[in-house]
PDB file of C-alpha atoms in Angstrom:
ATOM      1  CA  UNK I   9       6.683   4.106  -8.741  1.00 42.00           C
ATOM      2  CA  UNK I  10       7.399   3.985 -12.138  1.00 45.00           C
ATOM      3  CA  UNK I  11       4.445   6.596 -12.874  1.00 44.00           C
ATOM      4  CA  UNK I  12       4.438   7.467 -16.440  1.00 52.00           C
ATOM      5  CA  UNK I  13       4.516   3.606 -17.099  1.00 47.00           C
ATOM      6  CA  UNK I  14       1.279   3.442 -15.314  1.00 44.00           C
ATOM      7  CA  UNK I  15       0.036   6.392 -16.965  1.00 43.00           C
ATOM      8  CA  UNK I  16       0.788   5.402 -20.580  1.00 48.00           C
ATOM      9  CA  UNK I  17      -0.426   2.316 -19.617  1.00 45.00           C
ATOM     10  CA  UNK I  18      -4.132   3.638 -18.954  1.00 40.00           C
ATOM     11  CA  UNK I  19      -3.861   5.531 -21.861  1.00 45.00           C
ATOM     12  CA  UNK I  20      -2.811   3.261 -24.219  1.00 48.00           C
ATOM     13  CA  UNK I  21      -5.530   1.105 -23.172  1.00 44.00           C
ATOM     14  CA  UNK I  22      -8.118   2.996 -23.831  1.00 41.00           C
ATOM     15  CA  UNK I  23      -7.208   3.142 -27.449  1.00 51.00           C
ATOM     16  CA  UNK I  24      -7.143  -0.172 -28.271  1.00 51.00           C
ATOM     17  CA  UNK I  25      -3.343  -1.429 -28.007  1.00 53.00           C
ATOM     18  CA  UNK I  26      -2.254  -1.895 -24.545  1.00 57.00           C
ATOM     19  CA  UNK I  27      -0.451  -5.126 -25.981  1.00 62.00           C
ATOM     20  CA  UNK I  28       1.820  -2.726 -27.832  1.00 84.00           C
ATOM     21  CA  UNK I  29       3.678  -1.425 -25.246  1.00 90.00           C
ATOM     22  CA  UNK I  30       7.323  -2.488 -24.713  1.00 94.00           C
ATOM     23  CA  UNK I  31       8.331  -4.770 -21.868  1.00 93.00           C
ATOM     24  CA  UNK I  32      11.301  -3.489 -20.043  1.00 94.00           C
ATOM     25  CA  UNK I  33      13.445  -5.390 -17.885  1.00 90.00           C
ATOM     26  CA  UNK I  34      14.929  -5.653 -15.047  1.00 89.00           C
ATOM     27  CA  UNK I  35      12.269  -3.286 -13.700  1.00 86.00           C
ATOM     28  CA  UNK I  36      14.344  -2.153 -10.703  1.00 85.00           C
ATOM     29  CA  UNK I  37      18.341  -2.263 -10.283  1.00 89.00           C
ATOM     30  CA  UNK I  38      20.734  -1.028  -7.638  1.00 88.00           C
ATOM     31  CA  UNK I  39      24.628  -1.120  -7.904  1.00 89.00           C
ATOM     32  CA  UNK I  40      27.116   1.375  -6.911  1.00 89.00           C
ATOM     33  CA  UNK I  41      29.488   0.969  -9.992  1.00 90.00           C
ATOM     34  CA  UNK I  42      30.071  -0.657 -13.126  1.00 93.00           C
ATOM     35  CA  UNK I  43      28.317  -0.925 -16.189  1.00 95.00           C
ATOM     36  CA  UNK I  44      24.073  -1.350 -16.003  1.00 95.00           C
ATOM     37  CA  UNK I  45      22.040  -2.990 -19.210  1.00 95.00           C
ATOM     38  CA  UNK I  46      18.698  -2.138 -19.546  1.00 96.00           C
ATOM     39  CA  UNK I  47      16.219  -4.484 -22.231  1.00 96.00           C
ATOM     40  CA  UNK I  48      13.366  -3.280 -23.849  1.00 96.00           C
ATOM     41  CA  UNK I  49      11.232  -6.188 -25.377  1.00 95.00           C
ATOM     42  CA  UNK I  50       9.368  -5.276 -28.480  1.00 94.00           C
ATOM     43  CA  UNK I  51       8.109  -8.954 -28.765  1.00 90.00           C
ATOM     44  CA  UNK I  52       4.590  -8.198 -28.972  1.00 84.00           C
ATOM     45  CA  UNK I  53       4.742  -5.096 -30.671  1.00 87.00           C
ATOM     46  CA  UNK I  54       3.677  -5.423 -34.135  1.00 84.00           C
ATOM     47  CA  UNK I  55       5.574  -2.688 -35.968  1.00 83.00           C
ATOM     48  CA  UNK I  56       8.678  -3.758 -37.842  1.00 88.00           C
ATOM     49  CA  UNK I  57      11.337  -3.635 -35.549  1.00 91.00           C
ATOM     50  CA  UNK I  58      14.423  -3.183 -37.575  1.00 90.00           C
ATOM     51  CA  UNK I  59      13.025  -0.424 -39.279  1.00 90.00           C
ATOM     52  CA  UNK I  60      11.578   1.619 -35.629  1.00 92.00           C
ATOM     53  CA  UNK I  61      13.235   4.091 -34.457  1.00 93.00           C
ATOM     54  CA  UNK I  62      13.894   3.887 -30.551  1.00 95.00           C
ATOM     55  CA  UNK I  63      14.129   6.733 -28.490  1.00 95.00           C
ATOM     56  CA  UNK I  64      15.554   6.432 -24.551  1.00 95.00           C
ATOM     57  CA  UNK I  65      14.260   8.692 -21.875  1.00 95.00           C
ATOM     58  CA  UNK I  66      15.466   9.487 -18.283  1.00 95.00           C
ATOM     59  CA  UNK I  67      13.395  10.497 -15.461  1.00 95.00           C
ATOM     60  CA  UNK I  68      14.504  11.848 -12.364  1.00 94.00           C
ATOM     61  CA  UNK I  69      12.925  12.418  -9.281  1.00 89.00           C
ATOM     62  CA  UNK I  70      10.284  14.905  -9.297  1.00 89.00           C
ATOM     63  CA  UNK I  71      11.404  16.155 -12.802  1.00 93.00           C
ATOM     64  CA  UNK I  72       9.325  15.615 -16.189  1.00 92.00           C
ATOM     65  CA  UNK I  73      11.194  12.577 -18.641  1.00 93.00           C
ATOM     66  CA  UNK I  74      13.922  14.093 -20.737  1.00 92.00           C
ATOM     67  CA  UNK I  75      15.471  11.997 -23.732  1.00 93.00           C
ATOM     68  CA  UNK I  76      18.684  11.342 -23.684  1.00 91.00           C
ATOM     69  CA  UNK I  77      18.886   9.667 -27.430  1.00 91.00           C
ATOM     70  CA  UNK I  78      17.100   7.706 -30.311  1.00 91.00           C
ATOM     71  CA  UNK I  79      18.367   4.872 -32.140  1.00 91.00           C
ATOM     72  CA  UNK I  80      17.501   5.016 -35.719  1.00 89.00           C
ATOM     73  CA  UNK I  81      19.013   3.308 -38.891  1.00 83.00           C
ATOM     74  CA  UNK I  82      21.903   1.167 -36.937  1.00 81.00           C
ATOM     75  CA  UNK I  83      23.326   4.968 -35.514  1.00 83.00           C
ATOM     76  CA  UNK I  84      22.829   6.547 -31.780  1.00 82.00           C
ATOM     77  CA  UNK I  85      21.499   9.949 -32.073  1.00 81.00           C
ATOM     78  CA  UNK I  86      22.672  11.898 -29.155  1.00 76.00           C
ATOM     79  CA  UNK I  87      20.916  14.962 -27.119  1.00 66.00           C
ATOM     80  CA  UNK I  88      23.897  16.187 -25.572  1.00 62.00           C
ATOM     81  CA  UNK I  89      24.701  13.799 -23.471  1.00 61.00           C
ATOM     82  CA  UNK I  90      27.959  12.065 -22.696  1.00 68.00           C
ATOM     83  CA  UNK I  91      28.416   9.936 -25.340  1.00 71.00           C
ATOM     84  CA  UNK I  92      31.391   7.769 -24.845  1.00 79.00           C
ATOM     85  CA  UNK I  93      29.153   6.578 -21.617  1.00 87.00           C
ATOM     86  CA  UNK I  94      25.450   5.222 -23.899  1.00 90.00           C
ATOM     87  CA  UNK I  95      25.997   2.157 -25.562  1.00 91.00           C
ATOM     88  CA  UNK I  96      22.082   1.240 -28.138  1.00 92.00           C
ATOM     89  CA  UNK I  97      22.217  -2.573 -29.162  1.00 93.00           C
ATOM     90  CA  UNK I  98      19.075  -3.947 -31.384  1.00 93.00           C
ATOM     91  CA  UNK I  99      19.124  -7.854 -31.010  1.00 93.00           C
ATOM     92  CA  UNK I 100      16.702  -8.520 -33.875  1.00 91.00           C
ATOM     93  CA  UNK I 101      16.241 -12.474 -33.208  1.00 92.00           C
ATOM     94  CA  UNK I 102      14.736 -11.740 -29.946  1.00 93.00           C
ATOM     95  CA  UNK I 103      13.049  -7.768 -30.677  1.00 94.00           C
ATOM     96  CA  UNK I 104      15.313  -6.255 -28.256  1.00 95.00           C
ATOM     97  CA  UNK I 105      16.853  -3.041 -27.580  1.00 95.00           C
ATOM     98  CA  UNK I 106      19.487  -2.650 -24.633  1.00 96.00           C
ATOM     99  CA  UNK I 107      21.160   0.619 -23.800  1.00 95.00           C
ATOM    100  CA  UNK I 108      24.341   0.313 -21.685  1.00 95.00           C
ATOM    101  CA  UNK I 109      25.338   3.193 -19.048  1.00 95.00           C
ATOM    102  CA  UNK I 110      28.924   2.543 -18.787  1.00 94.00           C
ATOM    103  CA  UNK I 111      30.454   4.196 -15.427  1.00 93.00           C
ATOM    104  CA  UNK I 112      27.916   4.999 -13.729  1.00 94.00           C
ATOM    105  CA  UNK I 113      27.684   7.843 -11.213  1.00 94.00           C
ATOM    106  CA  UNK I 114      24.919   8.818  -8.767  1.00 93.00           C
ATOM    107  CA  UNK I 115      23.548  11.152 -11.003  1.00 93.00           C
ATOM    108  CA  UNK I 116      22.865   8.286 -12.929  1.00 95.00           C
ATOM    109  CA  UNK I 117      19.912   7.078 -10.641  1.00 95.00           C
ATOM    110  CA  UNK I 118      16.827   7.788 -12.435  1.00 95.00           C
ATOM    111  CA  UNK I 119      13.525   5.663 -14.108  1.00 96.00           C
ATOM    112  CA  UNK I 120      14.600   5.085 -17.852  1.00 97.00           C
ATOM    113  CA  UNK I 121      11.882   4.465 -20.273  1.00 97.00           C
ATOM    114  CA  UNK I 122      12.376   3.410 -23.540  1.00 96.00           C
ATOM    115  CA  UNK I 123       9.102   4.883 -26.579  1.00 96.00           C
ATOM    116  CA  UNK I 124       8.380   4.648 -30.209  1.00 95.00           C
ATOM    117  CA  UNK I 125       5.818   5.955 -32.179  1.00 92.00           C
ATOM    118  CA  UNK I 126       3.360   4.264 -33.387  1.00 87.00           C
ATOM    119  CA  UNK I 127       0.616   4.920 -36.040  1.00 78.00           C
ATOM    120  CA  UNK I 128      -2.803   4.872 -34.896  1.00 72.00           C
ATOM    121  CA  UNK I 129      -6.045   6.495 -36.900  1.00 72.00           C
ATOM    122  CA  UNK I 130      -3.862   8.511 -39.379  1.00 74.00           C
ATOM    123  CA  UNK I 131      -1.774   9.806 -36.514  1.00 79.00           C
ATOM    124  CA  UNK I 132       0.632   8.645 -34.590  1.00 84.00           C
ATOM    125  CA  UNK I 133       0.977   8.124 -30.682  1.00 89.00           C
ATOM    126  CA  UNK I 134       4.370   7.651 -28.627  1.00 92.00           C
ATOM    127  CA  UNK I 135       4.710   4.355 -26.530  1.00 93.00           C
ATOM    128  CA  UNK I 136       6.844   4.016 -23.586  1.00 95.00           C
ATOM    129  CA  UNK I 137       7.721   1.124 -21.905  1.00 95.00           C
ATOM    130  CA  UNK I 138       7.056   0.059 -18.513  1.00 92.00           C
ATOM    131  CA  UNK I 139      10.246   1.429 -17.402  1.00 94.00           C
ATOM    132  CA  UNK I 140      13.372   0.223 -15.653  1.00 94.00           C
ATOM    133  CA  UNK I 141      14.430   2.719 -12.343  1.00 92.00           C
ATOM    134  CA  UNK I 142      18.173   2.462 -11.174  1.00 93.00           C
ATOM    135  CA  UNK I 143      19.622   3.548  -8.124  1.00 91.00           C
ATOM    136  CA  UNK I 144      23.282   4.086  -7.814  1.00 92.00           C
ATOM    137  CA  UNK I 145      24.098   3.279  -4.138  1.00 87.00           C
ATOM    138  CA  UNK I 146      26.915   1.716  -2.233  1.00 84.00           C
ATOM    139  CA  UNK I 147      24.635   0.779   0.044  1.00 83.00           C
ATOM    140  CA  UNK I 148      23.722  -3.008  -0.855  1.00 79.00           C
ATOM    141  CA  UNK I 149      20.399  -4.001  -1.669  1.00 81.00           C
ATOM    142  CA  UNK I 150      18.482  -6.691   0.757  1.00 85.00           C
ATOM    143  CA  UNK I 151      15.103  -8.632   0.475  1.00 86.00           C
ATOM    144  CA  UNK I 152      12.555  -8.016   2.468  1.00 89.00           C
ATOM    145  CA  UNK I 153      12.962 -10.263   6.139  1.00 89.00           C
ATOM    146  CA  UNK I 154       9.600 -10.843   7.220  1.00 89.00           C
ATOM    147  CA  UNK I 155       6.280 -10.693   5.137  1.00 90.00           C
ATOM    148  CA  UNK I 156       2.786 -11.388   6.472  1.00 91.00           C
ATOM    149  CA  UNK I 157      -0.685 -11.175   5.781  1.00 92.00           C
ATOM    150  CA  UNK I 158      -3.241 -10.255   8.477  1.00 90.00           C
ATOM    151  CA  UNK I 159      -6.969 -10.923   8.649  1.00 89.00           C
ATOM    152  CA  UNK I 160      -9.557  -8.625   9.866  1.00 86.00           C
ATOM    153  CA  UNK I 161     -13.183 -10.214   9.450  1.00 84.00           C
ATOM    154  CA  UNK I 162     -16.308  -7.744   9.559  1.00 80.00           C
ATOM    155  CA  UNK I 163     -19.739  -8.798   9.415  1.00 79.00           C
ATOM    156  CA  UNK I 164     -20.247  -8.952   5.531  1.00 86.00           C
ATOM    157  CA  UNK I 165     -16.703  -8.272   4.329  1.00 90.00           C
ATOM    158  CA  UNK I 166     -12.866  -9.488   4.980  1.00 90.00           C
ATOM    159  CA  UNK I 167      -9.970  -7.205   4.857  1.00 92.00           C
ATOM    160  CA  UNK I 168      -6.200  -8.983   3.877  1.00 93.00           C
ATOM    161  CA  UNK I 169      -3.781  -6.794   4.704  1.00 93.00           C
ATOM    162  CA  UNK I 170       0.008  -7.459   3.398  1.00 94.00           C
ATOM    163  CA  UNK I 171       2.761  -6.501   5.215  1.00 93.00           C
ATOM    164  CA  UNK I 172       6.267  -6.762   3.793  1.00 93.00           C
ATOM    165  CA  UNK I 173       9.218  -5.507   5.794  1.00 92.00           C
ATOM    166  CA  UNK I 174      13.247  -4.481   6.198  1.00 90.00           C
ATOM    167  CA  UNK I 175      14.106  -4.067   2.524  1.00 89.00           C
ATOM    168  CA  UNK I 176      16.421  -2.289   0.435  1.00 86.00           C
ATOM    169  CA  UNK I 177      15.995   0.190  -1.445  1.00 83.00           C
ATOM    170  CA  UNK I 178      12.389   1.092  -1.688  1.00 84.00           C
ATOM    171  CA  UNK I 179      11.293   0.165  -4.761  1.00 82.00           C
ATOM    172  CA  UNK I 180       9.236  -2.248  -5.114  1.00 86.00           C
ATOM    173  CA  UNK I 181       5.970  -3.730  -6.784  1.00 86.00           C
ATOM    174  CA  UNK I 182       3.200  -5.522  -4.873  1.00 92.00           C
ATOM    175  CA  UNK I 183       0.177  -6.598  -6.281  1.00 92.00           C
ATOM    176  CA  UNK I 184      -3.021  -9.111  -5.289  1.00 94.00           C
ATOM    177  CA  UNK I 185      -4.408 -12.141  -7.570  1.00 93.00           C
ATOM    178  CA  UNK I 186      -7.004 -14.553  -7.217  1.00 91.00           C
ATOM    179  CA  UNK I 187      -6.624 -18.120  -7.702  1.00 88.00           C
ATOM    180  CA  UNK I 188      -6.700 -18.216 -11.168  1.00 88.00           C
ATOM    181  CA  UNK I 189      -3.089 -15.838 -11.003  1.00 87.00           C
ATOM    182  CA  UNK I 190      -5.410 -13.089 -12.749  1.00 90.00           C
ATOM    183  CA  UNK I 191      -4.488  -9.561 -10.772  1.00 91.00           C
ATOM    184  CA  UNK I 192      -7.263  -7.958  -8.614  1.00 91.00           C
ATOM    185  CA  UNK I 193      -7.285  -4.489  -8.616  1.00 90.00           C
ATOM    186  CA  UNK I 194     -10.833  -3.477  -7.203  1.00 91.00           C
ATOM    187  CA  UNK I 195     -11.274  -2.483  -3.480  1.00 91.00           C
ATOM    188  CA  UNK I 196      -7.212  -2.823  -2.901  1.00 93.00           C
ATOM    189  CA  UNK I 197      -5.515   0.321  -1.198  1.00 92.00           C
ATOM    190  CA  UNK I 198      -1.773   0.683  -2.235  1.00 88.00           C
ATOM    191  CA  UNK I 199       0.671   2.080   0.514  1.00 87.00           C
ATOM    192  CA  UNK I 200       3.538   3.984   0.277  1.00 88.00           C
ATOM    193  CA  UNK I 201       6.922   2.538   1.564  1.00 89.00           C
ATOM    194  CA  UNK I 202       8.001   3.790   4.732  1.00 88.00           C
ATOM    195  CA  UNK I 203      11.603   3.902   6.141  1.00 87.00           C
ATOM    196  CA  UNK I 204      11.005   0.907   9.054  1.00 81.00           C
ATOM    197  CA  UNK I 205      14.545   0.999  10.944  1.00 79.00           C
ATOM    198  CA  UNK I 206      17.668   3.857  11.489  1.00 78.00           C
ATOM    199  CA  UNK I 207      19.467   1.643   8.872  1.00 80.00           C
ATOM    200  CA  UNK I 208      17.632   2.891   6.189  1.00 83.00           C
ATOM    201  CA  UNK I 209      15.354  -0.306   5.243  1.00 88.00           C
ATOM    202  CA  UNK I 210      11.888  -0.052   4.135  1.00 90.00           C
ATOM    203  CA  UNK I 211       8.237  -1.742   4.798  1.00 93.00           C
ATOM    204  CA  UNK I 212       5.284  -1.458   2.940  1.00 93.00           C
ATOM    205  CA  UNK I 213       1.669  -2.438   2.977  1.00 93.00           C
ATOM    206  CA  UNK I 214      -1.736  -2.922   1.071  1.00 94.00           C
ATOM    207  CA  UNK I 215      -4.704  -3.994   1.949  1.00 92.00           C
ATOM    208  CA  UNK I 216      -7.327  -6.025   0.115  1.00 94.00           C
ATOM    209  CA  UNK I 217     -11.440  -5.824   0.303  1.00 93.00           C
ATOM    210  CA  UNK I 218     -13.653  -8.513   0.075  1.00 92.00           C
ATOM    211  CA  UNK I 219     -17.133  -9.427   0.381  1.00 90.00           C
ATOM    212  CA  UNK I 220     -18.522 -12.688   2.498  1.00 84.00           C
ATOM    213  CA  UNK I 221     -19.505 -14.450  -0.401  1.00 84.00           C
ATOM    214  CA  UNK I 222     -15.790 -14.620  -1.639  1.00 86.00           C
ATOM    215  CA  UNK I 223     -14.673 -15.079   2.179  1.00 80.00           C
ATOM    216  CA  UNK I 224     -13.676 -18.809   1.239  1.00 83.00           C
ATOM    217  CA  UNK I 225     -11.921 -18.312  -1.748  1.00 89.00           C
ATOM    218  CA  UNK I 226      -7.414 -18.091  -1.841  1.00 90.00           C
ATOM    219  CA  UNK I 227      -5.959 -14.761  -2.772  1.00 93.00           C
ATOM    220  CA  UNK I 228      -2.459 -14.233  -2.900  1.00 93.00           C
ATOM    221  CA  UNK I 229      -0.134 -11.006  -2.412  1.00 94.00           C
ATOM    222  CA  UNK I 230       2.974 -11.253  -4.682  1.00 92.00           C
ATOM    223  CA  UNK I 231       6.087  -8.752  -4.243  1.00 91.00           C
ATOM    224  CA  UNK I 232       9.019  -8.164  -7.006  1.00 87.00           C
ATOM    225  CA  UNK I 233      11.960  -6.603  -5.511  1.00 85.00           C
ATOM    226  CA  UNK I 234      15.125  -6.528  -7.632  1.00 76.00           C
ATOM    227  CA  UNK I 235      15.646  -9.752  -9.199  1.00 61.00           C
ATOM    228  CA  UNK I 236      13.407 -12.012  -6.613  1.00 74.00           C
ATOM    229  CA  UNK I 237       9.879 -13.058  -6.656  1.00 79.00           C
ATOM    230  CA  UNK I 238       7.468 -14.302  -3.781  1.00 84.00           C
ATOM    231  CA  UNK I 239       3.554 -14.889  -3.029  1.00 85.00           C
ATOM    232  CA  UNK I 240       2.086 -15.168   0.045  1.00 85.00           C
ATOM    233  CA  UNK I 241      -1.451 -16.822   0.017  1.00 84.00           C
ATOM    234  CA  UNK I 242      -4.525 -15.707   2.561  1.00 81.00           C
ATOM    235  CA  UNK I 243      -5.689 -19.343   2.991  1.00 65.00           C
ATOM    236  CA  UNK I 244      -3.636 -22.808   2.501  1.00 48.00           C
ATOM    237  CA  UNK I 245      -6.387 -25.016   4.156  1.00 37.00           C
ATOM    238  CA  UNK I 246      -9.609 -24.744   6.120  1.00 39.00           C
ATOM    239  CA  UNK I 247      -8.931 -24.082   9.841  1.00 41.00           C
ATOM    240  CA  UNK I 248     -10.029 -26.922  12.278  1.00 38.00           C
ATOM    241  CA  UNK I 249     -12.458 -25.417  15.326  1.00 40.00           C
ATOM    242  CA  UNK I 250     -10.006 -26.380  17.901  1.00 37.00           C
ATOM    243  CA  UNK I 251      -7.423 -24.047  16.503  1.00 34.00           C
ATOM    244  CA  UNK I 252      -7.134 -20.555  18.910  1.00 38.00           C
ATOM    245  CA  UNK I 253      -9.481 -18.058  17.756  1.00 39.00           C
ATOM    246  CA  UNK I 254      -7.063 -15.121  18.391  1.00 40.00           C
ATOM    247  CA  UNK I 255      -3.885 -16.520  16.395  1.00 36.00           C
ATOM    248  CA  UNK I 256      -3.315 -19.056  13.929  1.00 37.00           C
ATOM    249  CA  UNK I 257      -0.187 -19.309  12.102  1.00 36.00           C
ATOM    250  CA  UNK I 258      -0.633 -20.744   8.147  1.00 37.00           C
ATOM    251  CA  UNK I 259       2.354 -22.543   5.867  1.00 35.00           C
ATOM    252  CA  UNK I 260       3.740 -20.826   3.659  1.00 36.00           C
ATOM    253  CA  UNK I 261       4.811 -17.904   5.857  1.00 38.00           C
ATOM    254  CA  UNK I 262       1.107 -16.500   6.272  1.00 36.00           C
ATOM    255  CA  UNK I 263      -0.054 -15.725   9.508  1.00 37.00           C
ATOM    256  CA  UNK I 264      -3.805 -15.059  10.058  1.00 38.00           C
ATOM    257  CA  UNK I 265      -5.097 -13.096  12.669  1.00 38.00           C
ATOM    258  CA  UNK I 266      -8.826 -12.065  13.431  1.00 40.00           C
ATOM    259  CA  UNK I 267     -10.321  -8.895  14.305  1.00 42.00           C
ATOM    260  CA  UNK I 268     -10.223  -9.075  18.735  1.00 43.00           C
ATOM    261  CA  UNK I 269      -6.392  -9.868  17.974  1.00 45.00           C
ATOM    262  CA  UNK I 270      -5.942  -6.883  15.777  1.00 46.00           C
ATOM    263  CA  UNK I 271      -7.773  -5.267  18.544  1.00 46.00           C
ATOM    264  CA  UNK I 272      -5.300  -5.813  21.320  1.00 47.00           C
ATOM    265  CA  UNK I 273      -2.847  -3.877  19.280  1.00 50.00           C
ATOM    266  CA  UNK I 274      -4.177  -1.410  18.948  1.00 50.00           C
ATOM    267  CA  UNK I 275      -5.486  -0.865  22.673  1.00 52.00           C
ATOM    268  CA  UNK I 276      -2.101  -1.705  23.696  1.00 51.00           C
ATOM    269  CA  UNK I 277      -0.748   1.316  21.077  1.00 55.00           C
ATOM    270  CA  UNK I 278      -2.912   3.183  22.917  1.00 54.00           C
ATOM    271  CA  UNK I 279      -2.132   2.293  26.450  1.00 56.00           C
ATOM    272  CA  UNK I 280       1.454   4.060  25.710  1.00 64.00           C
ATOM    273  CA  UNK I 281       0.344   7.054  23.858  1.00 61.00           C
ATOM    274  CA  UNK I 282      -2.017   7.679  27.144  1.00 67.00           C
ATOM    275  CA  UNK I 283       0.815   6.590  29.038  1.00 68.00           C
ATOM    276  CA  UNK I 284       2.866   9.263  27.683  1.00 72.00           C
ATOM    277  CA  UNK I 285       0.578  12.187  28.086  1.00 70.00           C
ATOM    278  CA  UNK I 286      -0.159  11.310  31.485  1.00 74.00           C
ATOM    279  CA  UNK I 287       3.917  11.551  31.861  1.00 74.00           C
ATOM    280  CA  UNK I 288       3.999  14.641  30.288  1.00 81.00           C
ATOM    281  CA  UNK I 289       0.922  16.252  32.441  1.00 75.00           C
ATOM    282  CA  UNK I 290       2.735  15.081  35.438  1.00 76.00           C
ATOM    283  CA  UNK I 291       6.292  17.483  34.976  1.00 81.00           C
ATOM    284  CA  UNK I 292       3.895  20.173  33.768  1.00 83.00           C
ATOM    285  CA  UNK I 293       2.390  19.905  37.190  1.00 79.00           C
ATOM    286  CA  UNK I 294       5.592  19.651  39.498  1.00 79.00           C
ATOM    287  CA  UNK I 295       6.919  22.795  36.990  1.00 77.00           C
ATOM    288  CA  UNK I 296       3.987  24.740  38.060  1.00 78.00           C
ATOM    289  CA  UNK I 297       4.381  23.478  42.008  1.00 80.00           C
ATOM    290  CA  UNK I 298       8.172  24.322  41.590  1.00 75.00           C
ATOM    291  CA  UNK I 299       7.334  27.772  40.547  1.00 74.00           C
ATOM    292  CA  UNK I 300       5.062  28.498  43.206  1.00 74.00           C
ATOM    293  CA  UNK I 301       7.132  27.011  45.471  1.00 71.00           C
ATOM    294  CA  UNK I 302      10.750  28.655  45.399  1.00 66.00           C
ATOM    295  CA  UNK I 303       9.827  32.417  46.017  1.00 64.00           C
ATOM    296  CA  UNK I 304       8.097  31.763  49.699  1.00 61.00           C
ATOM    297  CA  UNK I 305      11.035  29.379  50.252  1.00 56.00           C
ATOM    298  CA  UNK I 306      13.220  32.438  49.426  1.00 55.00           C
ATOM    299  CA  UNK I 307      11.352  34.813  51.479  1.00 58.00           C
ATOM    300  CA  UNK I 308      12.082  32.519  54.401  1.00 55.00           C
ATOM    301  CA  UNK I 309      15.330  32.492  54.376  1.00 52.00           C
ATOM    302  CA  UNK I 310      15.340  36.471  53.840  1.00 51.00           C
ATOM    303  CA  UNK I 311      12.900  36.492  57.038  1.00 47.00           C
TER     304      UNK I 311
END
């Protein structure tokens, strides 16, 4: 989700002024009608603001960004676009920029960025924000019900894994700190969301990597999804030896399990898979004993 953020991002970094990119917010929305604001912060961008010209892209599904207008001198600069539906505010107090979609449609869903250029070794570079993506849906939006995290312990290394399921829509932003709140990124696999039930609601998962020597130490796994917030922490206290070693269910809505619990999931997974085949195997066989069957039972009634 919100790729080119991510990619800009990376890019930006690597010259020097990561802190110059625009803060966008909110960085998901659904609604079905209406009128949608979206705010890009320039508060620690260091250009002048009234004087930089902002520029508004859209970015649909599986489609390169296209920019829709620019914002320059107190005037809207359109690319074709309907205009009577764009609405460009600069609130020059607080460094912000909102564009307004007025009536929105379903065509409307899309990841809007908003950029400026910015000068940088006698050239200049475009900066996009971190993006805001909207989906237009009548369907309405619901936080995740259940979230877990589940403990698998190997001999020199612990894997977290964070599940978060039965949300609406699928957007959404997951991501692992430590216990001083700083993000970890190293040895943490990102899922994709997967559609969990026939009403359309969503689960995802990622899973997090560490070695014994930081075994003991709190991590947490923190989901945004629309407007709402939550962390879920791998350890609130040490666990007493006469807990059960197979289950043991933290505050907090954590529950930790270890790896021979993990393991009777999966056998039992397996049990019905084998279950199934053996199913299968046995109408293959009564086909076959059918088939061989019915033409001497025909003959016999002939003879």
């Amino acid at each position: 989700m919100l790729l080119l953020a991510a990619l800009v991002a990376t890019a930006t970094s690597s010259c020097g002024f990561a802190q110059e990119i625009p803060m966008q917010s909110p960085t998901f929305i659904t609604k079905s009608k209406g009128s949608v604001r979206l705010q890009c912060n320039f508060k620690d961008v260091s250009e002048a603001f009234d004087t930089t010209i902002i520029h508004w892209y859209q970015q649909k599904a599986n489609k390169s960004p296209q920019r829709i207008l620019y914002f320059s001198n107190g005037k809207v600069v359109e690319e074709g676009f309907q205009a009577h539906r764009y609405l460009v505010e600069k609130v020059s107090h607080q460094k912000l920029c909102v564009l307004t979609i007025n009536d929105i449609i379903p065509d409307d869903t899309a990841t809007y960025y908003c950029a400026y250029w910015r000068s940088h070794r006698d050239a200049y570079v475009k900066i996009f924000g971190t993006g805001t993506k909207l989906i237009v849906s009548s369907k309405v939006s619901s936080q995740p019900a259940h979230s877990e995290i589940l403990q698998k312990n190997h001999e020199n290394e612990t894997t977290y894994v964070c599940l978060i399921e039965k949300f609406y829509p699928e957007v959404i932003r997951v991501t692992w700190t430590d216990e001083a709140h700083k993000e970890v990124t190293d040895n943490v696999v990102q899922g994709d969301p997967w559609k969990a039930t026939e009403e359309g609601e969503y689960s995802i998962s990622t899973w997090l990597t560490v070695s014994a020597a930081n075994k003991d130490k709190n991590y947490h796994c923190k989901y945004e999804h629309e407007s709402k917030e939550h962390s879920l922490q791998t350890q609130e206290f040490k666990k007493p030896p006469s807990w059960e070693e197979d289950c043991s269910t933290y505050p907090g809505n954590s529950t930790v399990f270890n790896r021979d619990h993990l393991m009777h999931r999966t056998a039992y997974l397996v049990y019905i898979v084998l279950l199934l085949k053996s199913f299968i195997y046995y109408l293959i066989v009564l086909f076959f004993i059918y088939r061989r069957w019915a033409p001497t039972k025909h003959e016999g009634k002939k003879a």
